[in-house]
CSV table of C-alpha atoms in Angstrom, one decimal:
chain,number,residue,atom,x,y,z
A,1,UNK,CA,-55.2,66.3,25.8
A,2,UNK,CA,-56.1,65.7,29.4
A,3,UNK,CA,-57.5,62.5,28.9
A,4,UNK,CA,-54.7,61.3,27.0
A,5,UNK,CA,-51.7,62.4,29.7
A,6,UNK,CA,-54.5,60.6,32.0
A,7,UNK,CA,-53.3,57.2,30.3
A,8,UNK,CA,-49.8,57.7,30.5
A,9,UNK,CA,-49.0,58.6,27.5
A,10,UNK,CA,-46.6,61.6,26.3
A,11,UNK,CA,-48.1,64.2,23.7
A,12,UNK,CA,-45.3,64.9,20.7
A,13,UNK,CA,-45.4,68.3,19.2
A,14,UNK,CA,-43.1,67.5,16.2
A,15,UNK,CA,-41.8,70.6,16.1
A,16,UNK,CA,-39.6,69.6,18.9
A,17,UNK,CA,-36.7,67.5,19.1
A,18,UNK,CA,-38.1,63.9,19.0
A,19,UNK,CA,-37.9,61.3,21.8
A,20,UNK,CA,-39.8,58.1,22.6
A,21,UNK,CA,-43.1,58.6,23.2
A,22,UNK,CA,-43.5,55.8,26.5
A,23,UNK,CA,-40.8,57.0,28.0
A,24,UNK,CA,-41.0,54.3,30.8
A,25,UNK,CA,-41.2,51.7,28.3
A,26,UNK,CA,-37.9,52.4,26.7
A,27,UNK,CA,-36.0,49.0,26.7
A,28,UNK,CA,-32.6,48.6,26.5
A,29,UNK,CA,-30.3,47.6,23.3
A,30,UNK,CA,-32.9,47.0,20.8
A,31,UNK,CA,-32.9,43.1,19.7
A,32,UNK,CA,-35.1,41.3,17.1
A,33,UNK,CA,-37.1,38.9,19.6
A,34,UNK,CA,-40.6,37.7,19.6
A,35,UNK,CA,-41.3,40.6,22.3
A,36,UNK,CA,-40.4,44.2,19.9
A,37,UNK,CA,-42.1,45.0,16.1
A,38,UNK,CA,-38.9,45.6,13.7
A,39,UNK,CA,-38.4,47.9,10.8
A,40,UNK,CA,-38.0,46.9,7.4
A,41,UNK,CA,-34.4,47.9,7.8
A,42,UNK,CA,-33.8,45.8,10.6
A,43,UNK,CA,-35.2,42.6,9.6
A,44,UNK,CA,-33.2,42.3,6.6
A,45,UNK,CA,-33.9,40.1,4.0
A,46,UNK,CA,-37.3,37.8,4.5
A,47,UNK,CA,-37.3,35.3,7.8
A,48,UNK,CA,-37.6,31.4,6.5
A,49,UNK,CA,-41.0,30.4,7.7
A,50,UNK,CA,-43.9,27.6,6.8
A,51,UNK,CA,-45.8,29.1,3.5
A,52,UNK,CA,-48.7,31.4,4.2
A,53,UNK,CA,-52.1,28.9,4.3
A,54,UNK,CA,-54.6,30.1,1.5
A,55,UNK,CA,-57.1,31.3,3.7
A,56,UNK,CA,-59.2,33.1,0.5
A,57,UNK,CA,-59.2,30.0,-1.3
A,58,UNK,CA,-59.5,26.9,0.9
A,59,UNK,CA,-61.5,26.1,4.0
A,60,UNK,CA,-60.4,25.7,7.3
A,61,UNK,CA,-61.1,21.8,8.0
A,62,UNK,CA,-61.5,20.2,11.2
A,63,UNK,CA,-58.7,17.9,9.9
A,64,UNK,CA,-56.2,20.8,8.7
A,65,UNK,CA,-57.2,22.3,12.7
A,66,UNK,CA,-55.6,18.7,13.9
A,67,UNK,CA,-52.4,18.5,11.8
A,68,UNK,CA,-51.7,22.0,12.6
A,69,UNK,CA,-51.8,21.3,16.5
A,70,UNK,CA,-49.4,18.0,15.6
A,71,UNK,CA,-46.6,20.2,13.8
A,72,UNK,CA,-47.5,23.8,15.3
A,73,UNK,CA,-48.3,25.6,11.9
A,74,UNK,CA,-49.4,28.2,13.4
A,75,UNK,CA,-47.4,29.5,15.7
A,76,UNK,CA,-43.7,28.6,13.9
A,77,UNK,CA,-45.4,31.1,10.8
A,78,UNK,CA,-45.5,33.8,14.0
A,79,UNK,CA,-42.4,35.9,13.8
A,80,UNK,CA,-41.7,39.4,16.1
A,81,UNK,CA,-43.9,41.4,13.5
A,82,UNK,CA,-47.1,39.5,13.8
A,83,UNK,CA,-49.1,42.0,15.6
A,84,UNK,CA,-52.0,44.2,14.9
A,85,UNK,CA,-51.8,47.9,14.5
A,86,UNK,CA,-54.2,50.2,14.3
A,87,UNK,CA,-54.1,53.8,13.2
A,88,UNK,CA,-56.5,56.1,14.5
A,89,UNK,CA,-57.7,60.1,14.2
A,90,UNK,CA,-60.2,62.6,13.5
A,91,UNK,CA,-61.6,63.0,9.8
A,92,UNK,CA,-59.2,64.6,7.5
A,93,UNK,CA,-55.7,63.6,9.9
A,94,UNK,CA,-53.8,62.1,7.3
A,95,UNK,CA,-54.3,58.4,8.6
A,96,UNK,CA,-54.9,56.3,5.1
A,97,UNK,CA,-51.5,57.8,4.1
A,98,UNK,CA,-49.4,57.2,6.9
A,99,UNK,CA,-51.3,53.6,7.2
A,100,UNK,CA,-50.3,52.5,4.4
A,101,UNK,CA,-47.0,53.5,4.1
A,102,UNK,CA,-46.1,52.2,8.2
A,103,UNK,CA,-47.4,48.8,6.6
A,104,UNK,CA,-44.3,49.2,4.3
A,105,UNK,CA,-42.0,49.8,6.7
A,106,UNK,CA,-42.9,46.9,9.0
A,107,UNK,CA,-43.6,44.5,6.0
A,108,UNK,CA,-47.1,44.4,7.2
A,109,UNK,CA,-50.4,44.2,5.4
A,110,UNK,CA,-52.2,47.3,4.9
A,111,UNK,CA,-56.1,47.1,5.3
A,112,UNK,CA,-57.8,50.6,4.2
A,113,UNK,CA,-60.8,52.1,6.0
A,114,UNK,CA,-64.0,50.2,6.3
A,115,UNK,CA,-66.5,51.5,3.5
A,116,UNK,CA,-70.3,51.4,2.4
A,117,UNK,CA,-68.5,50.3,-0.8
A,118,UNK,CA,-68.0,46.8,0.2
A,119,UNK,CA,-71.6,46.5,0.7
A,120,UNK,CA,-73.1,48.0,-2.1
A,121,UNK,CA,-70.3,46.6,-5.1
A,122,UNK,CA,-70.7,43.1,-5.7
A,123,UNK,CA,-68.2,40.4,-6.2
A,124,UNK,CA,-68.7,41.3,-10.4
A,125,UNK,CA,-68.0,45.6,-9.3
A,126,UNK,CA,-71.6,46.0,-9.8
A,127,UNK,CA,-72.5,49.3,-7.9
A,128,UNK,CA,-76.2,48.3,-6.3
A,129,UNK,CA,-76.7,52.2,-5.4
A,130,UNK,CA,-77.4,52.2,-9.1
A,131,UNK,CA,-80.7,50.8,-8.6
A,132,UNK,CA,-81.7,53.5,-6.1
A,133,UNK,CA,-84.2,54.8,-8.6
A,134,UNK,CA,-86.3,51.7,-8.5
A,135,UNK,CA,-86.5,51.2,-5.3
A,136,UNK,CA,-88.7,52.5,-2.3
A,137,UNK,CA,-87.8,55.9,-0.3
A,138,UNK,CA,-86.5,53.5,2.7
A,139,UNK,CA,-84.5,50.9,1.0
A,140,UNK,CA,-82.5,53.0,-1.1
A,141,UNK,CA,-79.0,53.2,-0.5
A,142,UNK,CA,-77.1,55.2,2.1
A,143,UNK,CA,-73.6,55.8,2.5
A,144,UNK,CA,-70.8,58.0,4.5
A,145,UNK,CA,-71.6,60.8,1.3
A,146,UNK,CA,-75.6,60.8,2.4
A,147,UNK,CA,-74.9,61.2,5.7
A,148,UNK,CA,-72.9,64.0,5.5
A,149,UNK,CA,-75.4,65.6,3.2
A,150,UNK,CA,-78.3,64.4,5.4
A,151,UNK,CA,-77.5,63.7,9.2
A,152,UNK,CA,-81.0,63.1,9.9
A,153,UNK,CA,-82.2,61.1,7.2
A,154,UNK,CA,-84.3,58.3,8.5
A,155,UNK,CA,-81.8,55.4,7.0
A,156,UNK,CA,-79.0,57.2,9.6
A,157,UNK,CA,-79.4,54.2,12.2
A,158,UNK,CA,-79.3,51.4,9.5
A,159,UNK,CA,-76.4,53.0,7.4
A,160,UNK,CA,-73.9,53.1,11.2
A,161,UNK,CA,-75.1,49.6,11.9
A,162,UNK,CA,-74.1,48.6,8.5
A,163,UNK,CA,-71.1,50.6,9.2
A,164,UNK,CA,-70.0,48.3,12.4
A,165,UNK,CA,-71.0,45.3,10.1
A,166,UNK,CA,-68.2,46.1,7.8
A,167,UNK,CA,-65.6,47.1,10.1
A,168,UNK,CA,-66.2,43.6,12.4
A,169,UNK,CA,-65.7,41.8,8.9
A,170,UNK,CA,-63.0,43.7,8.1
A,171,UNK,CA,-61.3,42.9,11.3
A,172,UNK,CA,-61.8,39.2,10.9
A,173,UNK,CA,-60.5,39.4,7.9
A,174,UNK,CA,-57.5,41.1,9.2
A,175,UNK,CA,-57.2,38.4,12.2
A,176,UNK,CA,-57.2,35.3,9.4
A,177,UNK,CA,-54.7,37.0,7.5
A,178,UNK,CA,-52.4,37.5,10.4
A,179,UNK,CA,-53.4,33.5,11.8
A,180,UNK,CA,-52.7,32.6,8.3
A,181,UNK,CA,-49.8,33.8,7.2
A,182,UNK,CA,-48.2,35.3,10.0
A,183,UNK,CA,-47.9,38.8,8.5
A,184,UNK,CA,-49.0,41.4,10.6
A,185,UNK,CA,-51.7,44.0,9.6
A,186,UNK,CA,-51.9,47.8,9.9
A,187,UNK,CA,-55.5,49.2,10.0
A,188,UNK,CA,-57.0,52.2,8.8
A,189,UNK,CA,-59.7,52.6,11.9
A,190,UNK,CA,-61.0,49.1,13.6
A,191,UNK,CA,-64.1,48.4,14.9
A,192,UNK,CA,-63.6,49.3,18.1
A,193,UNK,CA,-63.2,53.4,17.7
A,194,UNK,CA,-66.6,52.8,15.3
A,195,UNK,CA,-68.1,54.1,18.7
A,196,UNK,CA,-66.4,57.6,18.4
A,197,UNK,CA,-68.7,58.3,15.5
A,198,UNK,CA,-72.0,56.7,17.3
A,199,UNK,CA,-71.7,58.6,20.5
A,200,UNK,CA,-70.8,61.7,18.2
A,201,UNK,CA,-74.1,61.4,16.0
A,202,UNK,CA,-76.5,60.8,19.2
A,203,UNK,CA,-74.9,63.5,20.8
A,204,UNK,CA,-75.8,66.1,17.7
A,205,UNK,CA,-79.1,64.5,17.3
A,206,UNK,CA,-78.1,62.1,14.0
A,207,UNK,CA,-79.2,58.6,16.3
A,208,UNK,CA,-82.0,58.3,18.2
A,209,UNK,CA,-81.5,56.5,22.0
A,210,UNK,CA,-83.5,53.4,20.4
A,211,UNK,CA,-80.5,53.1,17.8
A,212,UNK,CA,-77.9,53.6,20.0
A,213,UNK,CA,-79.0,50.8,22.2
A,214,UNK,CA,-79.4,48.5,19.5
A,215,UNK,CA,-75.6,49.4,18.5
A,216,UNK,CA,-74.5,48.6,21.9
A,217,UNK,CA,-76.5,45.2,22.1
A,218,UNK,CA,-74.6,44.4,19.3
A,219,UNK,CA,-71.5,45.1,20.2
A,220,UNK,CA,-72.1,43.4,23.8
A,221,UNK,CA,-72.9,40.2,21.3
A,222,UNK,CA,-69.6,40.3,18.9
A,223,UNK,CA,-66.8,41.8,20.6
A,224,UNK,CA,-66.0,39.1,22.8
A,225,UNK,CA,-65.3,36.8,19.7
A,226,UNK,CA,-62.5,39.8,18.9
A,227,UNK,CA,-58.8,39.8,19.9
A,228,UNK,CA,-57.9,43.2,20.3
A,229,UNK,CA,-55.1,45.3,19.2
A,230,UNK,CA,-51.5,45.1,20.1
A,231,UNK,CA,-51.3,48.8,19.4
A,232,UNK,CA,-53.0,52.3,18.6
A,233,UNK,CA,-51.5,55.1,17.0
A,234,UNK,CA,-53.6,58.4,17.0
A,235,UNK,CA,-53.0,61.3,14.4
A,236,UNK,CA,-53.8,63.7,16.4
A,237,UNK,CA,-55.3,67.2,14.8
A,238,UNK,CA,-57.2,69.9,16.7
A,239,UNK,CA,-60.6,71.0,15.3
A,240,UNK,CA,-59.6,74.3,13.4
A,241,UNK,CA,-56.6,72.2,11.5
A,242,UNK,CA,-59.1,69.7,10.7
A,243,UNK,CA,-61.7,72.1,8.9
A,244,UNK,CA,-58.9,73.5,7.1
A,245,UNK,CA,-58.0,70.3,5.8
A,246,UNK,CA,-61.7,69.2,5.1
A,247,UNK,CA,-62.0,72.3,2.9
A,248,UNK,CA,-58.7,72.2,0.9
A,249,UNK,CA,-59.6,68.7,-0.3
A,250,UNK,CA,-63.3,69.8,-1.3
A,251,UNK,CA,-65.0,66.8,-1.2
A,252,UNK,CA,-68.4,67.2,-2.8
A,253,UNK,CA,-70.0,65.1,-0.2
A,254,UNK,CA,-68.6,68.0,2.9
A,255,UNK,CA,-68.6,70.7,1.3
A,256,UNK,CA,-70.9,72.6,3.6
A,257,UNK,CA,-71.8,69.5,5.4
A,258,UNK,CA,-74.8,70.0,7.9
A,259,UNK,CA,-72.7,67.0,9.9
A,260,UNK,CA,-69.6,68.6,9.5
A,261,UNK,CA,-70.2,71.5,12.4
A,262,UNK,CA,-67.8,72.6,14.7
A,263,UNK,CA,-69.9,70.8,17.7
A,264,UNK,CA,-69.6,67.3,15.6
A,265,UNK,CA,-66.3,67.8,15.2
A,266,UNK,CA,-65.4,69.0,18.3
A,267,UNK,CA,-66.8,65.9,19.8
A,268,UNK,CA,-65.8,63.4,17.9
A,269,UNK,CA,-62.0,64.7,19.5
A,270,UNK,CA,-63.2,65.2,22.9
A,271,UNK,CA,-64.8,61.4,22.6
A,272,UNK,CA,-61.8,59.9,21.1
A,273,UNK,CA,-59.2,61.2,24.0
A,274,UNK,CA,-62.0,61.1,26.5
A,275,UNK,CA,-63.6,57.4,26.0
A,276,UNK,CA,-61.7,55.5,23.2
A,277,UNK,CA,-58.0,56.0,23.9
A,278,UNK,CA,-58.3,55.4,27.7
A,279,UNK,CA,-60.3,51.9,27.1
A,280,UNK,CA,-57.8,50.7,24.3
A,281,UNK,CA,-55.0,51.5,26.0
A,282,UNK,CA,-55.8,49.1,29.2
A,283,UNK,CA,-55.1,46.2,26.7
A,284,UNK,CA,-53.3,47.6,23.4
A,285,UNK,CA,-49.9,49.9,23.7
A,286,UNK,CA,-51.0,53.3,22.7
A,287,UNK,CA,-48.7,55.8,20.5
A,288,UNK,CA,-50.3,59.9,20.2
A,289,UNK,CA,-48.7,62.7,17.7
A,290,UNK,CA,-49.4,65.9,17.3
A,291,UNK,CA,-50.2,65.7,13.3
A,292,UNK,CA,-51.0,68.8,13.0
A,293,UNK,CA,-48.2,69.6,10.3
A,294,UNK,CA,-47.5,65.5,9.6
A,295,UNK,CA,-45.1,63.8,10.3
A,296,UNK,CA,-42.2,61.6,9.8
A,297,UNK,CA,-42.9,57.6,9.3
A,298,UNK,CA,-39.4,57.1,10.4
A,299,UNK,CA,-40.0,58.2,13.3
A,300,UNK,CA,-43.0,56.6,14.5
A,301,UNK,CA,-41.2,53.3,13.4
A,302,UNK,CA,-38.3,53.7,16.0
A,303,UNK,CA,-40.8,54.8,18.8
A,304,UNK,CA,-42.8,51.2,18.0
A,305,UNK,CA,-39.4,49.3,18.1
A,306,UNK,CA,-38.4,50.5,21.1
A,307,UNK,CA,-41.4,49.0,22.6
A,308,UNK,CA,-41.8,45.3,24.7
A,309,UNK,CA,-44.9,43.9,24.1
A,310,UNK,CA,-44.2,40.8,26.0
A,311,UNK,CA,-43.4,42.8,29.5
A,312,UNK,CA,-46.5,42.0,30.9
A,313,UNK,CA,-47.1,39.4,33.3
A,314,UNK,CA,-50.5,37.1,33.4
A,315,UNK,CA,-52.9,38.8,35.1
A,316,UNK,CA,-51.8,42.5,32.9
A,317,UNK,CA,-54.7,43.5,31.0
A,318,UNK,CA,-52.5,44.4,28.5
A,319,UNK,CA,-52.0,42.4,25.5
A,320,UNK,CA,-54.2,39.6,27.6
A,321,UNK,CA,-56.1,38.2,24.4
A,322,UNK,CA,-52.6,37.5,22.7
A,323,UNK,CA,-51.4,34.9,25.8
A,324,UNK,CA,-52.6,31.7,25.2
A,325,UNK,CA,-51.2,28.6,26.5
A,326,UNK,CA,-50.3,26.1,24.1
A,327,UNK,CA,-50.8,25.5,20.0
A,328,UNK,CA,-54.6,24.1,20.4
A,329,UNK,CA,-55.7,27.7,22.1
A,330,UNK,CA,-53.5,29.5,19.5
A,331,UNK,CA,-55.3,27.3,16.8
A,332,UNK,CA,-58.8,27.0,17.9
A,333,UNK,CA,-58.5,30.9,17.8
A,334,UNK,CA,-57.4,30.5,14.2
A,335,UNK,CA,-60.2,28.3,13.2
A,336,UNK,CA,-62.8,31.0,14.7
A,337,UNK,CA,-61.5,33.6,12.2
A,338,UNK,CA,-61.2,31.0,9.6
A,339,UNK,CA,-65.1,30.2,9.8
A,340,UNK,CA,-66.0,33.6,9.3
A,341,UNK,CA,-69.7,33.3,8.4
A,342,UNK,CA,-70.5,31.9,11.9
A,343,UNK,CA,-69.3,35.1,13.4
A,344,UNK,CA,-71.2,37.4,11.2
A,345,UNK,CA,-74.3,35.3,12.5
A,346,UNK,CA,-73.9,37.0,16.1
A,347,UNK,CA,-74.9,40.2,14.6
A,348,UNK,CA,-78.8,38.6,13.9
A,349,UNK,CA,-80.2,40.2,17.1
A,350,UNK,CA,-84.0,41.0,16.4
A,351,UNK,CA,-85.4,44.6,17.7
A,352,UNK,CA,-88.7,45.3,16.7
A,353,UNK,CA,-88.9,48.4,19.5
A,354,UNK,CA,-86.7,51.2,16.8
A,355,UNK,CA,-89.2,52.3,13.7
A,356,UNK,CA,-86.0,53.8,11.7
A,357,UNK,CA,-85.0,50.3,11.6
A,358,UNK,CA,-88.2,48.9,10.6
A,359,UNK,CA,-89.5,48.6,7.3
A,360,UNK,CA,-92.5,47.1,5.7
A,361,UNK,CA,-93.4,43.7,4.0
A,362,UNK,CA,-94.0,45.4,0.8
A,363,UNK,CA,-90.8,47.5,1.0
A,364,UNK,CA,-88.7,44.7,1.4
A,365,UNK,CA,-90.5,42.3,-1.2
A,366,UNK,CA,-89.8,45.7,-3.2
A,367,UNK,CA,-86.2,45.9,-2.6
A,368,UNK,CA,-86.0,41.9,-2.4
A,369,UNK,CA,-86.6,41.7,-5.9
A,370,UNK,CA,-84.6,44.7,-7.4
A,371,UNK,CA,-81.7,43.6,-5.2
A,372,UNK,CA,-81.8,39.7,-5.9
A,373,UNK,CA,-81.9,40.3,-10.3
A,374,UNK,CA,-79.0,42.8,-10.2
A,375,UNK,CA,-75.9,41.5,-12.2
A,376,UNK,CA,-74.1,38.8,-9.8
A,377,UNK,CA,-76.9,39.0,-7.6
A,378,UNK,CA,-78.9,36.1,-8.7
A,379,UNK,CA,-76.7,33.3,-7.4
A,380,UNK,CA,-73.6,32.8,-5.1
A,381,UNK,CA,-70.5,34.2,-6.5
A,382,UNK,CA,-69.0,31.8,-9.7
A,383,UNK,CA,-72.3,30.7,-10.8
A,384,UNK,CA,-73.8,34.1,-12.6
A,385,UNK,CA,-73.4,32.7,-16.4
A,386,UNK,CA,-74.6,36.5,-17.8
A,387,UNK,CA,-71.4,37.9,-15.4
A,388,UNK,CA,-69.1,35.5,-17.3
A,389,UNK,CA,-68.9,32.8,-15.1
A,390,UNK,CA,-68.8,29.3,-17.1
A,391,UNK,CA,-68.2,25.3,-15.8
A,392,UNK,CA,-71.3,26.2,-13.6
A,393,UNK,CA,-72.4,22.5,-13.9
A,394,UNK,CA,-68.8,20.8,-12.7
A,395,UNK,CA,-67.8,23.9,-10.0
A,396,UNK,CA,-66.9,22.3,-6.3
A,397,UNK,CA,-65.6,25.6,-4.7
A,398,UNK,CA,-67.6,28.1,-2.8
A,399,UNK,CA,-67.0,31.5,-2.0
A,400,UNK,CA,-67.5,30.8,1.9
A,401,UNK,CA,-65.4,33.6,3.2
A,402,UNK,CA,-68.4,36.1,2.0
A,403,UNK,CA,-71.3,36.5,3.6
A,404,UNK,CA,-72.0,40.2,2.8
């Protein structure tokens, strides 16, 4: 945990009496201000506030962008809960669980860990790895259950830059949420610890150095568009703890992984403590646990309200993409996440100089067609009259928030 004390941060064995984890940043008499996250218990009964804006449904006009800088509707939705919280940790640490219930306890939205699935099932719950058998060797599908079966399958490369696709829409999502309603969100993993599992693979041999740099191009091209987290919490659970865990819950997919080897493993902690948690931390507040034998949500909630996001001055790193100056910077951040599709377009960066991620005309006309007569596949979402859809001829709504 060396990198971890390196960032200021105090390691909990939970076996011991518990106290706050920052314990520099233990404020005073705790008070429900703009500045400190509250518990369920504390806020009481629901805050009076403008009604959420219904970001799934309607598009975010130039002219909704204008009235909303006239009567600030999107700050006065903003209450001392509208944050983003991330939850971080090796495979098999217990995260989805604790996640989702944290989310309950700060009346926050829970978003679950980023999946292949929400590539390969449709709008309609089609499952295109069903058509696998039709299609080429290359194009076939490839998800987290392949690559634990197959670390060195050719379609590694395109299945982790699918994987950061998903995760950066998943985080937009959860930014237009939170810019929409004003709730905050808790995340299962973010884009920004996808790296841990990159630098893992090329270090084990699963991504070539051509892959990798593509990744990082990527990343250089999308990030900045991101607002990062107010705060991380890492599970943290040491190697033999994890493999124990991976083998009680006998997973077909790692049962005797070839990816799952104590080297992976090993450095996919040694990565996380060594590389993630001291660049998140310059700009997010950062909470570690030992979670070795779990823990109490409880807990974990009273060591996040005892913490004052707002005691950072201008030129702070931290919490520097959440300081903005006045209601058209707030909202012209809001309309970026609202317009979702013109984000997604920063990930077209052409590289022609990687073969795993090259594939040949008659492959893709070959996967082109499969993929394009599929059920729901044939035309945009609402208009697919053999998946049930009906007033095709009279429709006026698009589904413009997906662009998977």
């Amino acid at each position: 945990m060396s990198g971890v004390f390196r960032v200021g941060v105090r390691f909990l064995n939970r076996s011991t009496p518990v106290k706050p984890i920052l314990e520099s940043r233990v404020c005073g008499p705790l008070t429900i201000s703009s500045c400190h996250i509250s518990g369920k218990t504390m806020r009481g009964s629901k805050l009076s506030k403008p009604a959420p804006f219904p970001y799934l449904e309607k598009e975010y006009s130039a002219l909704q962008a204008c009235k909303d800088v006239l009567f600030k509707s999107t700050t006065s939705r903003f209450d001392e809960n509208t944050k983003v919280v991330v939850v971080d940790g090796p495979i098999a640490a217990g995260k989805s669980a604790f996640a989702k219930e944290l989310a309950g306890e700060l009346d926050m939205k829970y978003f679950p860990e980023a999946t292949m699935d929400s590539y390969y099932i449709n709008s309609y719950g089609y499952d295109l790895r069903k058509l696998d058998p039709q299609m080429p060797a290359n194009m076939q599908s490839f998800d987290v259950a392949k690559f634990l079966q197959d670390p060195k399958h050719r379609n590694v490369a395109t299945f982790q830059l699918r994987m950061l696709i998903q995760r950066y829409s998943q985080y937009i999502d959860a930014l237009a949420h939170l810019f929409s309603t004003g709730e905050g969100v808790v995340l299962d993993r973010s884009v920004y610890s996808d790296m841990v599992f990159v630098e893992a693979m090329y270090k084990n041999g699963f991504l070539s150095k051509g892959a990798r740099s593509v990744y990082y191009e990527l990343v250089k091209n999308t990030f900045a568009e991101l607002m990062k987290p107010h705060l991380v919490i890492y599970l943290d659970v040491p190697v033999n703890i994890v493999k124990d865990r991976i083998k009680k819950r006998a997973s077909p997919a790692e049962v005797n992984s070839p990816a799952l080897t104590d080297q992976y493993l090993q450095d996919i902690e040694h990565i996380y403590k060594q590389q993630y948690l001291k660049d998140i931390s310059t700009h997010a507040e950062l909470l570690v646990y030992d979670w070795s034998d779990y823990g109490e949500t409880e807990v974990v909630v009273e060591d996040i309200e005892r913490i004052n996001f707002d005691r950072f001055d201008k030129d702070d790193t931290h919490m520097r993409d959440w300081r903005m100056e006045n209601e058209e910077d707030w909202t012209e951040a809001r309309a970026r996440y609202m317009n979702k599709p013109d984000l997604m377009n920063y990930f077209n960066v052409p590289r022609y100089d990687v073969p795993e991620l090259i594939v040949s005309p008659e492959d893709f006309k070959a996967w082109y067609d499969i993929w394009s007569e599929a059920p729901g596949m044939k035309y945009r979402k609402g208009y697919n009259d053999e998946c049930g859809d009906d007033g095709i001829l009279t429709k006026t709504k698009l589904d413009f928030r997906n662009t998977l």
